[in-house]
């Protein structure tokens, strides 16, 4: 029987839903995403996240709306180093724009989730003086006027609102200790808030589908180190450098993940958070795919991963007791903290031979190249242990091994201990061998 697509999707989303419940997410929304159908779609997804118990801090942009007011006044905006120069008149239009955007967002969020069983219950939204500011000052001889930078985030006040069940909404304005108001950057506030709150995720919702390379192609996953290299080498679009730098700053300061995605794609926020592939660009301090030694706490996941293959006769059946006794031989492949593969390595040191076994990849990730990554890891582990040969026994996947450099071997090629097990086992698996001492091309 074919599993319905909805059931498969829900099963995939369930671990992410469970993980994010009670966590704090800071979402920075670019000004282009705050009108019409796009705003309504985002508001519906934000309502959904709130209903799942996610704590949300929203920071909105205002550049588009300020520009519209400037045009109406016959004013040409002035910028320096990508930031608006804010004189007194521009500051007044900035306040006006922020007021309009704020109430548009509140109205959209007040609609609630369509067809909700709690249709009459509206999302509670908290706004206030959560951000204090200081002047940006004079940069390269240019007086930035009332353009400012974040001085401090009032984390205690924000947490009180989040703990009470409210969604916190922050406009890109801040007051200084002297009582002056400054025009701030949405990205700067979102970055500072995520760090101050130790948020689980910082999310930027923009018009492009994510971070694009210099050829216009989407970059899906980046470690902070990879992102910094792209910035230094000018390998991404110039207008995205500051946004990517804010993302790097966040993950380098204990924010687990930063996501950058397009608000033009309906449901992109939900897809990015609750599916393995996502929709935009994800930035983490460390690489997303990690292969590590297995631990006793992984045994339940190991059983779920290998049991279907055991039932099909592809893998030898291994009891929980066996896994507990041999857990030190296993390695786990994780993608974004979810387990998608495993493999084991047994060393016959006297014969300088390693045996690869129990190679398994989750069905939904079969075409992801994870099997090859696990094989490469075992090869490297075997070489590091001084092995001269790697063997693998298989009844169903022989072609996979031969395509990757293994040759057919005979029982006599097995270490004596392993040969006795092989002859007593009755499976008569095909034997494959890889020479680890051959020079690489």
XYZ file of C-alpha atoms in Angstrom:
441
model
C 0.000 0.000 0.000
C 1.345 3.431 -0.971
C 1.655 5.860 1.908
C -0.362 9.064 1.214
C 1.790 12.127 0.548
C 0.191 13.982 3.463
C 1.149 11.228 5.890
C 4.739 11.148 4.625
C 5.016 14.927 4.892
C 3.499 14.969 8.371
C 5.884 12.269 9.564
C 8.803 14.250 8.207
C 7.594 17.443 9.879
C 6.810 15.884 13.278
C 10.391 15.867 14.680
C 10.870 19.505 13.654
C 7.538 20.516 15.223
C 8.464 18.788 18.460
C 11.931 20.340 18.436
C 10.740 23.929 17.874
C 7.952 23.903 20.462
C 8.892 26.410 23.165
C 11.897 27.698 21.211
C 12.395 31.381 20.302
C 12.562 32.422 16.656
C 13.432 35.935 15.519
C 12.022 36.731 12.078
C 13.185 39.767 10.110
C 10.776 40.654 7.313
C 11.941 42.880 4.462
C 9.710 45.817 3.565
C 8.903 44.372 0.119
C 7.115 41.468 1.821
C 4.699 43.592 3.849
C 1.905 44.284 1.406
C -1.070 42.509 -0.135
C -1.182 38.762 -0.716
C 2.384 38.190 0.472
C 1.695 39.741 3.876
C -1.515 37.738 4.254
C 0.295 34.483 3.449
C 3.117 35.233 5.892
C 0.622 36.189 8.599
C -1.138 32.831 8.203
C 2.152 30.959 8.592
C 3.152 33.060 11.612
C -0.198 32.248 13.217
C 0.454 28.565 12.555
C 3.885 28.722 14.182
C 2.445 30.478 17.230
C -0.266 27.815 17.524
C 2.471 25.148 17.628
C 3.999 26.772 20.707
C 6.863 28.584 18.985
C 7.872 31.891 20.585
C 8.109 34.595 17.921
C 9.814 37.960 17.665
C 9.034 39.819 14.430
C 11.181 42.685 13.155
C 9.815 44.498 10.112
C 11.589 46.602 7.520
C 10.348 49.933 6.176
C 12.604 50.962 3.273
C 9.987 50.456 0.563
C 7.362 52.433 2.475
C 9.790 55.290 3.291
C 10.784 55.467 -0.374
C 7.120 55.766 -1.357
C 6.649 58.687 1.035
C 9.864 60.284 -0.283
C 8.572 60.065 -3.852
C 5.263 61.600 -2.822
C 7.203 64.483 -1.268
C 9.425 64.848 -4.327
C 12.515 63.791 -2.358
C 15.348 61.622 -3.667
C 16.688 59.343 -0.887
C 20.369 59.614 -0.020
C 22.443 56.606 0.954
C 25.977 56.008 2.144
C 27.492 52.530 2.357
C 24.054 51.024 1.792
C 22.403 52.920 4.657
C 19.882 55.716 4.388
C 21.041 59.175 5.491
C 18.253 60.353 7.777
C 17.665 64.071 8.245
C 14.846 65.506 10.363
C 12.272 65.446 7.535
C 13.227 61.896 6.557
C 12.909 60.827 10.180
C 9.325 62.109 10.265
C 8.495 60.116 7.120
C 10.216 57.084 8.672
C 7.986 57.318 11.735
C 4.943 57.580 9.493
C 6.008 54.595 7.391
C 6.709 52.460 10.457
C 3.315 53.294 11.917
C 1.567 52.264 8.695
C 3.506 49.007 8.423
C 3.048 48.126 12.064
C -0.728 48.438 11.923
C -0.893 46.566 8.604
C 1.001 43.674 10.213
C -1.176 43.727 13.309
C -4.301 43.669 11.165
C -3.000 40.742 9.089
C -2.035 38.757 12.196
C -5.387 39.450 13.815
C -7.204 37.484 11.116
C -5.971 34.267 12.699
C -5.701 30.879 11.050
C -8.267 30.100 8.419
C -10.726 27.341 9.431
C -9.243 27.225 12.944
C -11.205 25.411 15.645
C -10.435 28.491 17.757
C -11.580 30.939 15.095
C -12.560 33.592 17.610
C -9.216 33.547 19.406
C -6.848 36.170 17.973
C -3.096 36.252 18.276
C -1.907 38.727 20.894
C 0.752 41.140 19.642
C 3.097 43.150 21.867
C 4.964 46.243 20.693
C 7.012 48.695 22.729
C 10.338 50.318 23.379
C 12.292 47.071 23.262
C 15.267 48.600 21.424
C 17.483 51.466 22.539
C 19.649 53.211 19.958
C 22.661 55.409 19.477
C 23.650 57.570 16.506
C 25.562 56.009 13.649
C 27.681 59.171 13.565
C 29.936 60.464 10.820
C 31.192 57.786 8.410
C 33.985 58.704 5.989
C 33.091 62.359 6.390
C 29.361 61.763 5.831
C 27.020 62.736 8.661
C 24.399 59.965 8.879
C 22.020 62.238 10.815
C 19.274 60.310 12.555
C 20.419 56.982 11.196
C 21.368 54.881 14.195
C 22.572 51.533 15.370
C 21.345 49.188 18.075
C 22.584 50.044 21.550
C 20.718 47.456 23.595
C 17.861 44.954 23.395
C 15.537 44.828 26.411
C 15.599 41.038 26.680
C 13.768 40.905 30.009
C 10.765 42.824 28.666
C 10.672 40.731 25.468
C 10.863 37.443 27.373
C 8.027 38.520 29.649
C 5.819 39.088 26.614
C 6.871 35.811 24.980
C 6.255 33.852 28.171
C 2.759 35.344 28.360
C 1.986 33.948 24.892
C 2.317 37.151 22.876
C 4.121 37.628 19.585
C 6.568 40.531 19.891
C 6.582 43.021 17.000
C 9.525 45.428 16.687
C 9.699 48.389 14.300
C 13.075 49.635 12.973
C 13.136 52.676 15.253
C 14.901 53.188 18.549
C 15.251 55.924 21.132
C 18.560 57.005 22.624
C 19.178 57.703 26.301
C 18.879 61.422 25.469
C 15.387 60.904 24.080
C 16.197 61.188 20.364
C 14.678 58.773 17.846
C 16.851 56.989 15.304
C 16.160 55.109 12.079
C 17.574 51.577 12.400
C 18.202 48.638 10.104
C 15.802 45.681 10.260
C 18.710 43.259 9.824
C 20.724 44.892 12.614
C 17.813 44.695 15.062
C 16.974 41.102 14.136
C 20.598 40.035 14.526
C 20.974 41.811 17.886
C 17.655 40.447 19.189
C 18.465 36.873 18.166
C 21.829 37.024 19.929
C 20.497 38.762 23.054
C 17.617 36.297 23.398
C 19.779 33.248 22.579
C 17.208 32.452 19.919
C 17.129 29.032 18.334
C 16.818 30.546 14.862
C 17.141 33.856 13.074
C 15.072 34.008 9.899
C 15.195 36.659 7.182
C 12.276 36.810 4.773
C 13.256 38.706 1.633
C 12.331 38.859 -2.050
C 15.086 36.612 -3.564
C 14.839 32.877 -2.850
C 17.875 33.031 -0.556
C 21.557 33.853 -0.841
C 22.583 33.826 -4.494
C 26.084 33.313 -5.861
C 27.625 35.625 -8.446
C 25.883 33.616 -11.189
C 22.470 34.014 -9.589
C 22.227 30.416 -8.322
C 20.746 29.619 -4.916
C 23.179 28.465 -2.223
C 21.198 26.114 0.022
C 23.516 25.388 2.966
C 26.512 27.252 4.356
C 28.716 26.941 7.394
C 29.790 30.258 8.896
C 33.312 29.690 7.572
C 32.030 29.047 4.041
C 29.861 32.158 4.241
C 32.773 34.327 5.342
C 34.870 33.084 2.429
C 32.081 33.994 -0.016
C 31.866 37.491 1.456
C 35.633 38.072 1.331
C 35.919 36.771 -2.225
C 32.892 38.754 -3.457
C 31.227 35.537 -4.604
C 27.689 36.670 -3.746
C 25.491 39.553 -4.810
C 26.702 42.845 -3.340
C 23.281 43.770 -1.961
C 23.214 40.546 0.096
C 26.599 40.879 1.803
C 25.293 42.717 4.877
C 22.443 40.265 5.313
C 24.786 37.292 5.099
C 27.203 38.959 7.519
C 24.370 39.437 10.017
C 23.573 35.738 9.614
C 27.198 34.776 10.282
C 27.368 37.078 13.316
C 24.293 35.369 14.765
C 25.502 31.771 14.406
C 28.930 32.776 15.726
C 27.144 34.031 18.862
C 25.209 30.910 19.886
C 22.201 31.219 17.546
C 21.767 27.668 16.224
C 20.640 28.485 12.677
C 19.961 31.390 10.374
C 17.592 30.966 7.440
C 17.203 33.320 4.483
C 14.239 32.703 2.187
C 11.785 34.327 -0.152
C 8.403 35.520 1.046
C 7.071 35.414 -2.521
C 6.737 31.630 -2.414
C 3.585 30.716 -0.523
C 4.434 28.538 2.484
C 8.200 29.001 2.168
C 8.559 29.681 5.908
C 6.808 26.433 6.813
C 8.753 24.463 4.210
C 12.073 25.848 5.438
C 11.372 24.978 9.064
C 9.602 21.626 8.740
C 11.184 19.807 5.796
C 14.645 18.342 5.308
C 15.276 20.099 1.987
C 13.888 23.511 2.966
C 13.397 26.282 0.442
C 16.070 28.941 0.970
C 19.561 29.291 2.425
C 20.487 27.925 5.845
C 23.584 29.069 7.718
C 25.066 27.217 10.699
C 28.316 27.502 12.580
C 29.283 23.957 11.597
C 28.544 21.994 8.400
C 24.973 20.674 8.175
C 25.950 17.080 7.432
C 27.881 15.386 10.205
C 29.152 11.821 10.613
C 29.953 10.907 14.208
C 30.481 7.841 16.401
C 27.203 6.330 17.556
C 26.198 6.435 21.219
C 23.876 4.275 23.304
C 21.229 6.980 23.035
C 21.154 6.364 19.245
C 20.123 2.704 19.488
C 16.387 3.347 19.085
C 17.056 5.387 15.933
C 19.444 2.722 14.651
C 16.784 0.042 15.052
C 14.213 2.164 13.191
C 16.719 2.708 10.392
C 17.913 -0.862 9.861
C 14.823 -2.919 10.791
C 13.029 -2.522 7.404
C 16.213 -3.622 5.592
C 16.559 -6.621 7.910
C 12.970 -7.636 7.186
C 13.722 -7.493 3.459
C 16.759 -9.714 3.927
C 19.144 -6.979 2.804
C 20.874 -6.693 6.182
C 21.703 -9.352 8.763
C 19.354 -9.152 11.750
C 20.945 -7.517 14.791
C 19.316 -7.617 18.203
C 19.181 -4.675 20.573
C 21.679 -6.541 22.752
C 24.068 -6.834 19.814
C 23.787 -3.119 19.106
C 24.380 -2.298 22.774
C 27.497 -4.499 22.844
C 28.896 -3.226 19.518
C 27.752 0.398 19.510
C 31.400 1.506 19.435
C 31.672 0.047 15.899
C 28.849 2.206 14.496
C 28.810 5.656 12.946
C 25.789 7.911 12.487
C 25.117 10.401 9.678
C 23.087 13.430 10.749
C 21.607 16.177 8.608
C 20.508 19.182 10.637
C 20.375 17.060 13.815
C 18.206 14.330 12.212
C 19.650 10.823 11.715
C 19.543 9.682 8.085
C 22.181 6.958 7.865
C 24.462 4.547 9.664
C 27.360 2.182 9.024
C 29.627 -0.022 11.089
C 33.330 -0.819 10.898
C 34.957 -3.866 12.448
C 38.743 -4.044 12.457
C 40.749 -7.257 12.106
C 44.065 -5.692 13.010
C 46.159 -8.855 12.678
C 45.077 -9.137 9.054
C 45.154 -5.362 8.396
C 41.558 -5.680 7.255
C 38.493 -3.618 8.011
C 34.920 -4.749 7.364
C 32.192 -2.325 6.347
C 28.742 -3.509 7.452
C 25.203 -2.374 8.198
C 25.292 0.496 5.691
C 21.782 1.984 5.737
C 20.243 5.241 4.543
C 16.727 6.455 5.344
C 14.324 5.877 2.401
C 13.492 9.577 2.021
C 17.192 10.369 1.601
C 18.262 7.563 -0.735
C 19.198 9.925 -3.583
C 21.093 12.376 -1.375
C 24.554 10.815 -1.716
C 24.633 9.892 1.988
C 25.670 6.305 1.231
C 28.763 7.539 -0.565
C 29.608 9.867 2.320
C 29.358 6.987 4.798
C 31.565 4.815 2.581
C 34.178 7.565 2.326
C 34.108 7.956 6.099
C 34.729 4.231 6.624
C 37.562 4.262 4.091
C 39.202 7.162 5.933
C 38.697 5.497 9.312
C 40.221 2.272 8.009
C 43.254 4.032 6.572
C 43.745 5.964 9.799
C 43.739 2.643 11.690
C 46.449 1.276 9.390
C 44.265 -1.183 7.486
C 45.432 -2.312 4.041
C 42.102 -3.687 2.866
C 38.386 -3.026 3.327
C 35.863 -5.823 2.810
C 32.084 -5.766 2.500
C 29.579 -8.619 2.294
C 26.325 -8.115 0.429
C 23.438 -10.167 -0.974
C 21.615 -7.338 -2.785
C 23.863 -4.328 -3.397
C 26.938 -5.785 -5.088
C 26.757 -3.431 -8.048
C 26.861 -0.443 -5.708
C 30.200 -1.611 -4.299
C 31.781 -2.536 -7.636
C 30.801 0.854 -9.056
C 32.851 2.396 -6.250
C 36.074 0.508 -6.812
C 35.518 -2.775 -4.957
C 36.438 -6.055 -6.623
C 34.848 -9.481 -6.154
C 36.665 -11.571 -3.532
C 36.489 -15.133 -2.233
C 35.939 -16.630 1.233
C 39.649 -17.411 1.361
C 40.303 -13.653 1.275
C 38.492 -13.178 4.588
C 40.295 -13.119 7.930
C 40.121 -16.592 9.515
C 37.717 -15.484 12.259
C 35.399 -13.868 9.755
C 35.619 -16.820 7.350
C 34.361 -19.190 10.064
C 31.359 -16.931 10.699
C 30.717 -16.679 6.954
C 30.749 -20.443 6.403
C 28.538 -21.083 9.429
C 26.056 -18.326 8.579
C 24.394 -19.782 5.520
C 23.648 -16.466 3.769
C 26.479 -16.979 1.256
C 26.759 -13.259 0.647
C 28.909 -11.959 -2.155
C 32.267 -10.717 -0.909
C 33.866 -7.482 -2.083
C 37.289 -6.062 -1.352
C 38.889 -2.648 -1.730
C 42.676 -2.151 -1.680
C 43.421 0.785 0.622
C 47.120 0.986 -0.194
C 46.723 1.680 -3.924
C 47.917 5.149 -4.921
C 45.122 7.669 -5.544
C 44.677 9.121 -9.008
